[in-house]
Amino acid sequence: MTAKEQVEQYLSGLYDQPVSQVLDDSMTYSLLAGGKRIRPVLLFSTLELFGVPADKGLKTAAAIEMIHTYSLIHDDLPAMDDDDYRRGKLTNHKVFGEAVAILAGDGLLTDSFHQISGDDSLTAEQRMKLITVVSGAAGSRGMVGGQMLDMVAEDKELTIDELKTVHRHKTGDLIRACFECAGIIADQSDAVIQKLVKIGGNFGLIFQIKDDILDVEGSFEKMGKSAGSDVSKDKSTYVSLLGLTGAKEAMQEMVTETEQMIHELSDGNASLLDLLHYITSREN
Amino acid sequence: MTAKEQVEQYLSGLYDQPVSQVLDDSMTYSLLAGGKRIRPVLLFSTLELFGVPADKGLKTAAAIEMIHTYSLIHDDLPAMDDDDYRRGKLTNHKVFGEAVAILAGDGLLTDSFHQISGDDSLTAEQRMKLITVVSGAAGSRGMVGGQMLDMVAEDKELTIDELKTVHRHKTGDLIRACFECAGIIADQSDAVIQKLVKIGGNFGLIFQIKDDILDVEGSFEKMGKSAGSDVSKDKSTYVSLLGLTGAKEAMQEMVTETEQMIHELSDGNASLLDLLHYITSREN
């Protein structure tokens, strides 16, 4: 079973014995809507660096995927991005209505911390550290703060540093958390965890630059949403600020730096490097 | 300084160094909108039963109040209850707009777990247990599940047992969690914690019955929202199912039972009993 399949299976068995069936249906609809599971795969590949089996990170990976899913549900709401499609499927509120979609997001977010706190394959100390990292990366000082910055920035020309700040929080912090969590689960030293934080930060930025490139170059079939949807909103992106060629060069530079950091940590472990190349060459 | 003042002071100093100023303004607006702080006060009074000072429960109490506040912000949204006023002030989305209000709720909820996981006056084991209790009480198996049940139940006549299930989750679980958390913070045995869970469950129900009574008897000045707002929506309430007299009798019966349980645990501690009487005699 691949790492992606392992997460898929775990998430599909997560919700039984509902308090409210429609709430569980709504949460499950988005949770199993066929995401790429990049974050869990990053976490597992980082664990692999230290010879720790994926199982040990399964609940934390599931929790991060639940948080990612809730953020998409809320992001798609009419009051936010007002999107009808996500990954080629109707968005949560188009199927279940806005009120249910708001609650489904709230439920997934809250339940994610229950996953980590209840993971008895880890010590209390580890679980506590994981929750500190994940809630910090997802909350008002992380992802939610970044979403707010992103919203305020619409229709505004940003500098490249401002754009980086938006993305460091909006998408970067949760991706960075996958690396940091893997370090905690693998009982690594603070020094190693700091290196993982740096690698994770780079992965997040690379991921975002690639997203901006795909938004210009991608197609609906491959992306599951309209290409150019950010451009049409006059949003600052890496492509709008650096040009398509400039964005690709900036990404490549960061990839090279990241490869080197992974080599330093791993003596040539392949899995994270493969992922780095997958992320930069993906078509959706 | 009273317990309420202590929480008020802590919450007012919570948000500095924002990632997004408008997000912090929005979170702080609702967080400091003059709530009664019933949940923190219940937690502190339960700690007092065991001779533990309020400080030790401050961060957990703040976390629970952040969760309560987020739930009100999301509840008031146009897609949900569509309320313009809360505690006599404009609701969050009326001041900041829907998108900001959604994110403010998400931020408060996420940050609440960061409060508990970072509370270094407690052991890792205690923090882990607290997060398990609080996330369980607030998530899809608790408050959020109950909100969903409540929404589905609108315009429907419920049985008294169905109504109790709605309220046990919607308002009861988080109130019950205050008692359970106090037991964990005070390092009590599982047996004592189970008694606290029962007392907490009763407090939650009493609180809700009183709310339903006030919704019929209260005035705008005292409630900060229109009296009769639930009645006008044809919602099942304790009053609509049991009549005003019946609801008052049911509440009194439960108060007597709860007084006895507190006596068993405390040899006559006064603070929780005072609170019980405050809750049943309050006018808003």
Coordinates of C-alpha atoms in Angstrom, one line a residue:
Chain A
M1 CA 0.0 0.0 0.0
T2 CA 1.4 3.4 -0.9
A3 CA 1.5 6.2 1.6
K4 CA -1.4 7.9 -0.2
E5 CA -3.5 4.8 -0.1
Q6 CA -2.7 4.4 3.6
V7 CA -4.0 7.9 4.4
E8 CA -7.0 7.4 2.1
Q9 CA -8.0 4.2 3.9
Y10 CA -7.5 5.8 7.3
L11 CA -9.6 8.8 6.4
S12 CA -12.4 6.8 4.9
G13 CA -12.8 4.9 8.1
L14 CA -12.6 7.9 10.3
Y15 CA -16.3 8.9 10.7
D16 CA -18.7 6.3 12.0
Q17 CA -21.3 6.6 14.8
P18 CA -22.3 10.2 13.9
V19 CA -24.1 12.6 16.1
S20 CA -25.4 14.1 12.9
Q21 CA -25.4 12.0 9.7
V22 CA -25.6 15.0 7.3
L23 CA -22.6 16.6 9.1
D24 CA -20.6 13.4 8.7
D25 CA -21.7 13.1 5.0
S26 CA -20.6 16.6 4.4
M27 CA -17.2 16.2 6.1
T28 CA -16.6 12.9 4.4
Y29 CA -17.6 14.3 1.0
S30 CA -14.7 16.8 1.0
L31 CA -12.3 14.6 2.9
L32 CA -12.5 11.9 0.3
A33 CA -12.8 14.2 -2.7
G34 CA -9.6 12.8 -4.3
G35 CA -6.9 15.2 -3.1
K36 CA -3.3 14.5 -3.9
R37 CA -2.5 14.0 -0.2
I38 CA 0.8 15.9 -0.7
R39 CA 1.0 16.9 3.0
P40 CA 0.7 13.3 4.3
V41 CA 3.1 12.1 1.7
L42 CA 5.6 14.8 2.7
L43 CA 5.3 13.8 6.3
F44 CA 5.8 10.1 5.6
S45 CA 8.8 10.8 3.3
T46 CA 10.4 12.9 6.0
L47 CA 9.9 10.1 8.5
E48 CA 11.6 7.8 6.1
L49 CA 14.7 9.9 6.3
F50 CA 15.0 8.8 9.9
G51 CA 13.9 5.2 9.2
V52 CA 10.6 5.7 11.0
P53 CA 7.6 3.8 9.5
A54 CA 4.7 5.8 8.1
D55 CA 2.2 4.2 10.6
K56 CA 3.7 6.3 13.3
G57 CA 2.7 9.5 11.5
L58 CA -0.6 8.3 10.3
K59 CA -2.9 10.2 12.7
T60 CA -0.8 13.4 12.5
A61 CA -0.9 13.2 8.7
A62 CA -4.7 12.6 8.8
A63 CA -5.1 15.6 11.1
I64 CA -3.1 17.8 8.8
E65 CA -5.2 16.6 5.8
M66 CA -8.4 17.3 7.8
I67 CA -7.1 20.9 8.4
H68 CA -6.2 21.3 4.8
T69 CA -9.7 20.0 3.8
Y70 CA -11.5 22.4 6.2
S71 CA -9.6 25.3 4.8
L72 CA -10.7 24.4 1.3
I73 CA -14.3 24.1 2.3
H74 CA -14.3 27.5 4.0
D75 CA -12.2 29.1 1.2
D76 CA -14.8 28.0 -1.4
L77 CA -17.7 29.6 0.4
P78 CA -19.7 32.4 -1.4
A79 CA -18.4 35.0 1.1
M80 CA -14.8 33.9 0.4
D81 CA -13.7 32.8 -3.1
D82 CA -17.2 31.7 -4.2
D83 CA -16.0 28.6 -6.1
D84 CA -18.4 26.1 -7.6
Y85 CA -15.8 23.4 -8.4
R86 CA -12.9 21.9 -6.6
R87 CA -10.8 19.1 -8.0
G88 CA -13.5 18.7 -10.8
K89 CA -16.3 18.1 -8.2
L90 CA -18.9 20.5 -6.9
T91 CA -17.7 22.3 -3.8
N92 CA -19.1 21.4 -0.4
H93 CA -21.6 24.2 -0.1
K94 CA -22.9 23.6 -3.6
V95 CA -23.9 20.1 -2.5
F96 CA -24.8 20.6 1.2
G97 CA -25.6 24.3 1.4
E98 CA -23.6 27.0 3.1
A99 CA -24.6 26.4 6.7
V100 CA -23.6 22.7 6.6
A101 CA -20.4 23.6 4.8
I102 CA -19.4 26.1 7.5
L103 CA -20.1 23.4 10.2
A104 CA -18.3 20.7 8.3
G105 CA -15.2 22.9 8.2
D106 CA -15.5 23.6 11.9
G107 CA -16.0 19.9 12.7
L108 CA -13.0 18.8 10.6
L109 CA -10.7 21.5 12.2
T110 CA -11.8 20.6 15.8
D111 CA -11.6 16.9 15.2
S112 CA -8.1 17.1 13.8
F113 CA -6.7 18.0 17.2
H114 CA -8.6 15.0 18.7
Q115 CA -6.8 12.8 16.3
I116 CA -3.4 13.9 17.5
S117 CA -4.2 14.1 21.2
G118 CA -5.6 10.5 21.0
D119 CA -2.6 9.0 19.2
D120 CA -1.4 6.4 21.7
S121 CA 1.6 5.4 19.6
L122 CA 3.2 8.6 20.7
T123 CA 4.2 10.0 24.1
A124 CA 2.2 12.8 25.7
E125 CA 5.2 15.0 25.2
Q126 CA 5.3 14.3 21.5
R127 CA 1.5 14.8 21.1
M128 CA 1.7 18.1 22.9
K129 CA 4.6 19.3 20.7
L130 CA 2.7 18.2 17.6
I131 CA -0.4 20.1 18.6
T132 CA 1.7 23.2 19.3
V133 CA 3.2 23.0 15.9
V134 CA 0.0 22.2 14.0
S135 CA -2.2 24.7 15.8
G136 CA 0.5 27.4 15.4
A137 CA 0.8 26.7 11.7
A138 CA -3.0 26.6 11.1
G139 CA -4.2 29.4 13.3
S140 CA -4.2 33.2 13.2
R141 CA -0.4 33.3 13.3
G142 CA -0.3 30.8 10.4
M143 CA -2.7 29.7 7.7
V144 CA -5.7 31.7 8.8
G145 CA -3.6 34.8 9.1
G146 CA -2.3 34.2 5.6
Q147 CA -5.8 33.7 4.2
M148 CA -6.7 37.1 5.6
L149 CA -3.6 38.7 4.2
D150 CA -4.4 37.2 0.8
M151 CA -7.9 38.5 0.9
V152 CA -6.8 42.0 1.8
A153 CA -4.2 41.8 -1.0
E154 CA -6.7 41.2 -3.7
D155 CA -6.8 43.9 -6.4
K156 CA -3.6 45.3 -4.9
E157 CA -0.1 45.1 -6.4
L158 CA 2.2 43.5 -3.8
T159 CA 6.0 43.6 -3.6
I160 CA 7.7 40.2 -4.0
D161 CA 8.4 40.2 -0.2
E162 CA 4.8 40.9 0.6
L163 CA 3.7 38.1 -1.7
K164 CA 6.2 35.8 0.0
T165 CA 4.7 36.7 3.4
V166 CA 1.2 36.0 2.3
H167 CA 2.2 32.6 0.9
R168 CA 4.5 31.7 3.8
H169 CA 1.5 31.8 6.0
K170 CA -1.4 30.9 3.7
T171 CA 0.1 27.7 2.2
G172 CA 3.6 27.5 3.5
D173 CA 3.1 27.1 7.3
L174 CA 1.0 23.9 7.1
I175 CA 3.4 22.3 4.6
R176 CA 6.3 23.3 6.8
A177 CA 4.5 21.8 9.7
C178 CA 4.5 18.4 8.0
F179 CA 8.3 18.4 8.1
E180 CA 8.5 19.7 11.7
C181 CA 5.9 17.1 12.8
A182 CA 7.9 14.3 11.2
G183 CA 11.0 15.5 13.2
I184 CA 9.0 15.4 16.4
I185 CA 7.6 11.9 15.7
A186 CA 11.1 10.7 14.8
D187 CA 12.4 12.1 18.1
Q188 CA 15.0 14.3 16.4
S189 CA 17.2 16.9 18.0
D190 CA 16.1 20.6 17.9
A191 CA 19.0 21.2 15.5
V192 CA 17.7 18.7 13.0
I193 CA 14.1 19.9 13.4
Q194 CA 15.3 23.4 12.6
K195 CA 16.8 22.1 9.3
L196 CA 13.5 20.4 8.6
V197 CA 11.7 23.7 9.2
K198 CA 13.9 25.3 6.6
I199 CA 13.4 22.5 4.0
G200 CA 9.7 22.6 4.7
G201 CA 9.6 26.4 4.2
N202 CA 11.2 26.0 0.8
F203 CA 8.8 23.2 -0.2
G204 CA 5.9 25.5 0.6
L205 CA 7.2 28.3 -1.5
I206 CA 8.1 26.0 -4.4
F207 CA 4.6 24.5 -4.2
Q208 CA 3.1 28.0 -4.4
I209 CA 5.2 29.2 -7.3
K210 CA 4.3 26.1 -9.2
D211 CA 0.6 26.7 -8.4
D212 CA 0.9 30.2 -9.9
I213 CA 2.6 28.8 -13.0
L214 CA -0.1 26.2 -13.4
D215 CA -2.8 28.8 -13.0
V216 CA -1.5 30.4 -16.2
E217 CA -0.5 27.2 -18.0
G218 CA -2.9 24.6 -16.7
S219 CA -6.2 23.4 -18.2
F220 CA -9.6 22.8 -16.6
E221 CA -9.3 19.0 -17.2
K222 CA -6.1 18.7 -15.4
M223 CA -6.7 21.3 -12.7
G224 CA -10.3 20.7 -11.8
K225 CA -10.8 24.5 -11.8
S226 CA -10.6 27.2 -14.4
A227 CA -7.1 28.1 -15.5
G228 CA -6.3 31.8 -15.2
S229 CA -8.8 32.2 -12.3
D230 CA -6.3 34.1 -10.2
V231 CA -5.1 36.3 -13.2
S232 CA -8.7 37.3 -13.9
K233 CA -9.0 38.6 -10.3
D234 CA -6.0 40.9 -10.7
K235 CA -4.2 39.1 -7.9
S236 CA -0.5 39.5 -7.5
T237 CA 1.2 36.1 -8.2
Y238 CA 4.8 35.1 -8.7
V239 CA 4.0 35.0 -12.4
S240 CA 2.5 38.5 -12.5
L241 CA 5.4 39.9 -10.5
L242 CA 8.3 38.0 -12.0
G243 CA 6.9 36.9 -15.4
L244 CA 6.5 33.3 -16.4
T245 CA 10.2 32.8 -17.1
G246 CA 11.3 34.6 -13.9
A247 CA 8.9 32.5 -11.8
K248 CA 10.3 29.3 -13.3
E249 CA 13.9 30.5 -12.6
A250 CA 13.1 31.5 -9.0
M251 CA 11.5 28.1 -8.5
Q252 CA 14.5 26.2 -9.9
E253 CA 16.9 28.2 -7.8
M254 CA 15.0 27.2 -4.7
V255 CA 14.8 23.6 -5.8
T256 CA 18.6 23.4 -6.1
E257 CA 19.0 24.8 -2.6
T258 CA 16.5 22.4 -1.2
E259 CA 18.1 19.4 -2.8
Q260 CA 21.3 20.3 -1.2
M261 CA 19.7 20.6 2.3
I262 CA 18.1 17.2 1.9
H263 CA 21.4 15.7 0.9
E264 CA 23.1 17.2 4.0
L265 CA 20.5 15.6 6.2
S266 CA 20.1 12.2 4.5
D267 CA 23.3 11.1 2.7
G268 CA 21.3 10.8 -0.5
N269 CA 17.8 9.6 0.5
A270 CA 15.7 9.5 -2.6
S271 CA 12.1 9.7 -1.5
L272 CA 11.9 13.4 -0.6
L273 CA 14.0 14.3 -3.6
D274 CA 11.5 12.4 -5.8
L275 CA 8.7 14.4 -4.2
L276 CA 10.5 17.7 -4.9
H277 CA 10.7 16.7 -8.5
Y278 CA 7.1 15.5 -8.6
I279 CA 5.9 18.9 -7.2
T280 CA 7.8 20.9 -9.7
S281 CA 6.8 18.8 -12.7
R282 CA 3.1 18.1 -11.7
E283 CA 0.4 19.2 -14.1
N284 CA -2.3 19.9 -11.6
Chain B
M1 CA -9.6 40.4 41.1
T2 CA -12.6 38.2 40.4
A3 CA -12.4 35.1 38.2
K4 CA -14.2 36.9 35.5
E5 CA -11.8 39.8 35.6
Q6 CA -8.9 37.5 35.5
V7 CA -10.1 35.9 32.3
E8 CA -11.0 39.3 30.9
Q9 CA -7.5 40.6 31.5
Y10 CA -5.9 37.5 30.1
L11 CA -8.0 37.5 26.9
S12 CA -7.5 41.2 26.4
G13 CA -3.7 40.6 26.3
L14 CA -3.9 37.6 24.1
Y15 CA -3.4 39.0 20.6
D16 CA -0.4 41.2 19.9
Q17 CA 2.1 41.0 17.0
P18 CA -0.6 40.1 14.4
V19 CA 0.0 38.5 11.1
S20 CA -3.1 40.4 9.9
Q21 CA -4.3 43.3 12.0
V22 CA -7.9 43.2 10.7
L23 CA -8.1 39.5 11.7
D24 CA -6.9 40.3 15.2
D25 CA -9.3 43.2 15.4
S26 CA -12.2 41.0 14.4
M27 CA -11.2 38.1 16.8
T28 CA -10.7 40.6 19.7
Y29 CA -14.0 42.4 19.0
S30 CA -16.0 39.3 19.7
L31 CA -13.7 37.9 22.4
L32 CA -14.1 41.1 24.4
A33 CA -17.7 41.7 23.7
G34 CA -18.7 41.5 27.3
G35 CA -19.8 37.9 27.7
K36 CA -20.7 36.5 31.2
R37 CA -17.6 34.2 31.1
I38 CA -19.8 31.5 32.7
R39 CA -17.6 28.7 31.4
P40 CA -14.3 30.0 32.9
V41 CA -16.1 30.8 36.1
L42 CA -17.5 27.2 36.3
L43 CA -14.0 25.9 35.7
F44 CA -12.5 28.1 38.4
S45 CA -15.2 27.2 40.9
T46 CA -14.6 23.5 40.3
L47 CA -10.9 23.9 40.8
E48 CA -11.8 25.7 44.1
L49 CA -13.5 22.5 45.2
F50 CA -10.1 20.9 45.2
G51 CA -8.2 23.8 46.6
V52 CA -6.5 24.6 43.3
P53 CA -6.0 28.3 42.5
A54 CA -7.7 29.7 39.4
D55 CA -4.3 30.6 37.7
K56 CA -3.7 27.0 37.0
G57 CA -6.8 26.8 34.9
L58 CA -6.5 30.2 33.2
K59 CA -5.2 29.1 29.8
T60 CA -7.7 26.2 29.6
A61 CA -10.5 28.6 30.6
A62 CA -9.4 31.1 28.0
A63 CA -9.3 28.3 25.4
I64 CA -12.8 27.3 26.2
E65 CA -14.0 30.9 26.0
M66 CA -12.3 31.3 22.6
I67 CA -14.2 28.2 21.4
H68 CA -17.4 29.5 22.8
T69 CA -16.8 32.9 21.1
Y70 CA -15.9 31.3 17.7
S71 CA -19.2 29.3 17.8
L72 CA -21.2 32.5 18.4
I73 CA -19.5 34.2 15.5
H74 CA -20.2 31.4 13.1
D75 CA -23.7 30.9 14.5
D76 CA -24.6 34.5 13.8
L77 CA -23.6 34.3 10.1
P78 CA -26.2 35.0 7.5
A79 CA -26.1 31.4 6.3
M80 CA -26.7 30.2 9.9
D81 CA -29.0 32.2 12.3
D82 CA -28.5 35.5 10.5
D83 CA -28.4 37.6 13.7
D84 CA -27.5 41.3 13.6
Y85 CA -27.1 41.7 17.4
R86 CA -25.3 39.7 20.1
R87 CA -25.1 40.9 23.7
G88 CA -26.5 44.2 22.5
K89 CA -23.6 44.8 20.1
L90 CA -23.5 44.3 16.3
T91 CA -22.5 40.8 15.4
N92 CA -19.0 40.2 14.0
H93 CA -20.0 39.9 10.4
K94 CA -22.1 43.1 10.6
V95 CA -18.9 45.0 11.6
F96 CA -16.2 43.1 9.6
G97 CA -18.1 41.4 6.8
E98 CA -18.8 37.7 6.4
A99 CA -15.4 36.6 5.0
V100 CA -13.5 38.1 8.0
A101 CA -16.0 36.7 10.4
I102 CA -15.6 33.2 9.1
L103 CA -11.8 33.5 9.4
A104 CA -12.0 35.1 12.8
G105 CA -14.0 32.1 14.0
D106 CA -11.5 29.7 12.4
G107 CA -8.6 31.6 14.0
L108 CA -10.1 31.6 17.5
L109 CA -10.9 27.9 17.3
T110 CA -7.4 26.9 16.1
D111 CA -5.6 29.2 18.5
S112 CA -7.6 27.7 21.4
F113 CA -5.7 24.5 21.2
H114 CA -2.4 26.4 21.0
Q115 CA -3.3 27.9 24.4
I116 CA -3.7 24.5 26.0
S117 CA -0.7 22.8 24.4
G118 CA 1.5 25.7 25.4
D119 CA 0.4 25.8 29.0
D120 CA 3.7 25.1 30.9
S121 CA 2.1 25.1 34.3
L122 CA 0.7 21.7 33.4
T123 CA 2.3 18.4 32.6
A124 CA 2.3 17.1 29.0
E125 CA 0.0 14.3 30.1
Q126 CA -2.5 16.9 31.5
R127 CA -2.4 19.0 28.4
M128 CA -3.0 16.0 26.2
K129 CA -6.0 14.9 28.3
L130 CA -7.4 18.5 28.3
I131 CA -7.1 18.7 24.5
T132 CA -8.8 15.3 24.1
V133 CA -11.7 16.5 26.3
V134 CA -12.0 19.9 24.8
S135 CA -11.7 18.9 21.1
G136 CA -14.2 16.0 21.8
A137 CA -16.7 18.4 23.4
A138 CA -16.4 21.0 20.7
G139 CA -16.1 18.9 17.5
S140 CA -18.4 16.8 15.3
R141 CA -19.2 14.5 18.2
G142 CA -19.9 17.4 20.5
M143 CA -20.9 21.1 19.9
V144 CA -20.6 21.2 16.1
G145 CA -22.7 17.9 15.9
G146 CA -25.3 19.5 18.2
Q147 CA -25.4 22.7 16.1
M148 CA -26.1 20.6 13.1
L149 CA -28.9 18.6 14.9
D150 CA -30.4 21.9 16.0
M151 CA -30.4 23.2 12.5
V152 CA -32.0 20.1 11.1
A153 CA -34.6 20.2 13.9
E154 CA -35.9 23.7 13.0
D155 CA -39.5 23.8 12.1
K156 CA -39.8 20.3 13.4
E157 CA -41.6 19.1 16.6
L158 CA -39.0 17.2 18.7
T159 CA -39.7 14.8 21.5
I160 CA -38.2 15.8 24.9
D161 CA -35.5 13.2 24.5
E162 CA -34.5 14.5 21.0
L163 CA -34.4 18.0 22.4
K164 CA -32.2 16.8 25.2
T165 CA -29.8 15.2 22.7
V166 CA -29.6 18.4 20.7
H167 CA -28.8 20.4 23.8
R168 CA -26.5 17.9 25.4
H169 CA -24.2 18.4 22.4
K170 CA -25.0 21.9 21.3
T171 CA -24.5 23.7 24.6
G172 CA -24.0 20.9 27.2
D173 CA -20.8 19.3 26.0
L174 CA -18.6 22.4 26.3
I175 CA -20.1 23.3 29.7
R176 CA -19.5 19.7 30.9
A177 CA -15.9 20.0 29.6
C178 CA -15.3 22.9 32.0
F179 CA -15.9 20.5 35.0
E180 CA -14.0 17.6 33.4
C181 CA -11.0 19.9 32.6
A182 CA -11.0 21.2 36.2
G183 CA -10.8 17.6 37.4
I184 CA -7.8 17.0 35.1
I185 CA -6.0 20.2 36.2
A186 CA -6.6 19.3 39.8
D187 CA -5.2 15.8 39.2
Q188 CA -8.3 14.0 40.4
S189 CA -9.1 10.3 40.1
D190 CA -11.1 8.9 37.2
A191 CA -14.0 8.3 39.7
V192 CA -14.1 11.9 40.8
I193 CA -13.8 13.1 37.2
Q194 CA -16.8 10.9 36.3
K195 CA -18.8 12.6 39.0
L196 CA -17.8 16.0 37.7
V197 CA -18.9 14.9 34.2
K198 CA -22.4 14.2 35.7
I199 CA -22.5 17.5 37.5
G200 CA -21.4 19.3 34.4
G201 CA -24.0 17.6 32.2
N202 CA -26.7 18.8 34.6
F203 CA -25.3 22.3 34.6
G204 CA -25.5 22.3 30.8
L205 CA -29.1 21.2 30.8
I206 CA -30.1 23.6 33.5
F207 CA -28.4 26.4 31.6
Q208 CA -30.4 25.6 28.4
I209 CA -33.7 25.3 30.1
K210 CA -33.1 28.6 31.7
D211 CA -32.2 30.1 28.3
D212 CA -35.5 28.8 26.8
I213 CA -37.4 30.3 29.8
L214 CA -35.6 33.7 29.3
D215 CA -36.3 33.6 25.6
V216 CA -40.0 33.8 26.5
E217 CA -39.7 36.0 29.6
G218 CA -36.7 38.2 28.8
S219 CA -36.5 41.7 27.4
F220 CA -34.2 43.1 24.7
E221 CA -32.5 45.4 27.2
K222 CA -31.5 42.6 29.5
M223 CA -30.9 39.9 26.8
G224 CA -29.1 42.0 24.2
K225 CA -31.3 40.2 21.6
S226 CA -35.0 40.1 20.8
A227 CA -37.1 38.0 23.3
G228 CA -39.2 35.4 21.7
S229 CA -36.7 34.9 18.8
D230 CA -36.8 31.1 19.1
V231 CA -40.5 31.0 19.5
S232 CA -41.0 33.0 16.3
K233 CA -39.0 30.4 14.4
D234 CA -41.3 27.5 15.6
K235 CA -38.3 25.8 17.3
S236 CA -38.9 23.1 19.8
T237 CA -37.8 24.4 23.3
Y238 CA -38.3 23.1 26.8
V239 CA -41.0 25.7 27.2
S240 CA -42.8 24.8 24.0
L241 CA -42.7 21.1 24.9
L242 CA -43.3 21.3 28.7
G243 CA -45.0 24.7 29.0
L244 CA -43.5 27.5 31.1
T245 CA -44.4 26.0 34.4
G246 CA -43.3 22.5 33.4
A247 CA -40.0 23.8 32.2
K248 CA -39.4 25.6 35.5
E249 CA -40.3 22.5 37.5
A250 CA -38.0 20.3 35.4
M251 CA -35.2 22.8 36.0
Q252 CA -35.8 22.9 39.7
E253 CA -35.8 19.1 40.0
M254 CA -32.4 19.0 38.2
V255 CA -31.1 21.8 40.5
T256 CA -31.9 19.8 43.6
E257 CA -30.2 16.7 42.2
T258 CA -27.1 18.8 41.3
E259 CA -26.9 20.4 44.7
Q260 CA -26.8 17.0 46.3
M261 CA -24.0 15.8 44.0
I262 CA -22.0 18.9 44.7
H263 CA -22.5 18.3 48.5
E264 CA -21.3 14.7 48.1
L265 CA -18.1 15.9 46.5
S266 CA -17.4 19.0 48.5
D267 CA -18.7 18.8 52.1
G268 CA -20.6 22.0 51.5
N269 CA -18.3 24.1 49.3
A270 CA -20.3 27.3 48.5
S271 CA -18.9 28.6 45.2
L272 CA -20.4 26.1 42.8
L273 CA -23.7 26.2 44.6
D274 CA -23.8 30.0 44.4
L275 CA -23.2 29.7 40.6
L276 CA -26.0 27.2 40.3
H277 CA -28.3 29.6 41.9
Y278 CA -26.9 32.5 39.8
I279 CA -27.6 30.5 36.6
T280 CA -31.1 29.7 37.5
S281 CA -32.0 33.2 38.7
R282 CA -30.2 35.2 36.0
E283 CA -32.1 37.6 33.8
N284 CA -30.0 37.4 30.7

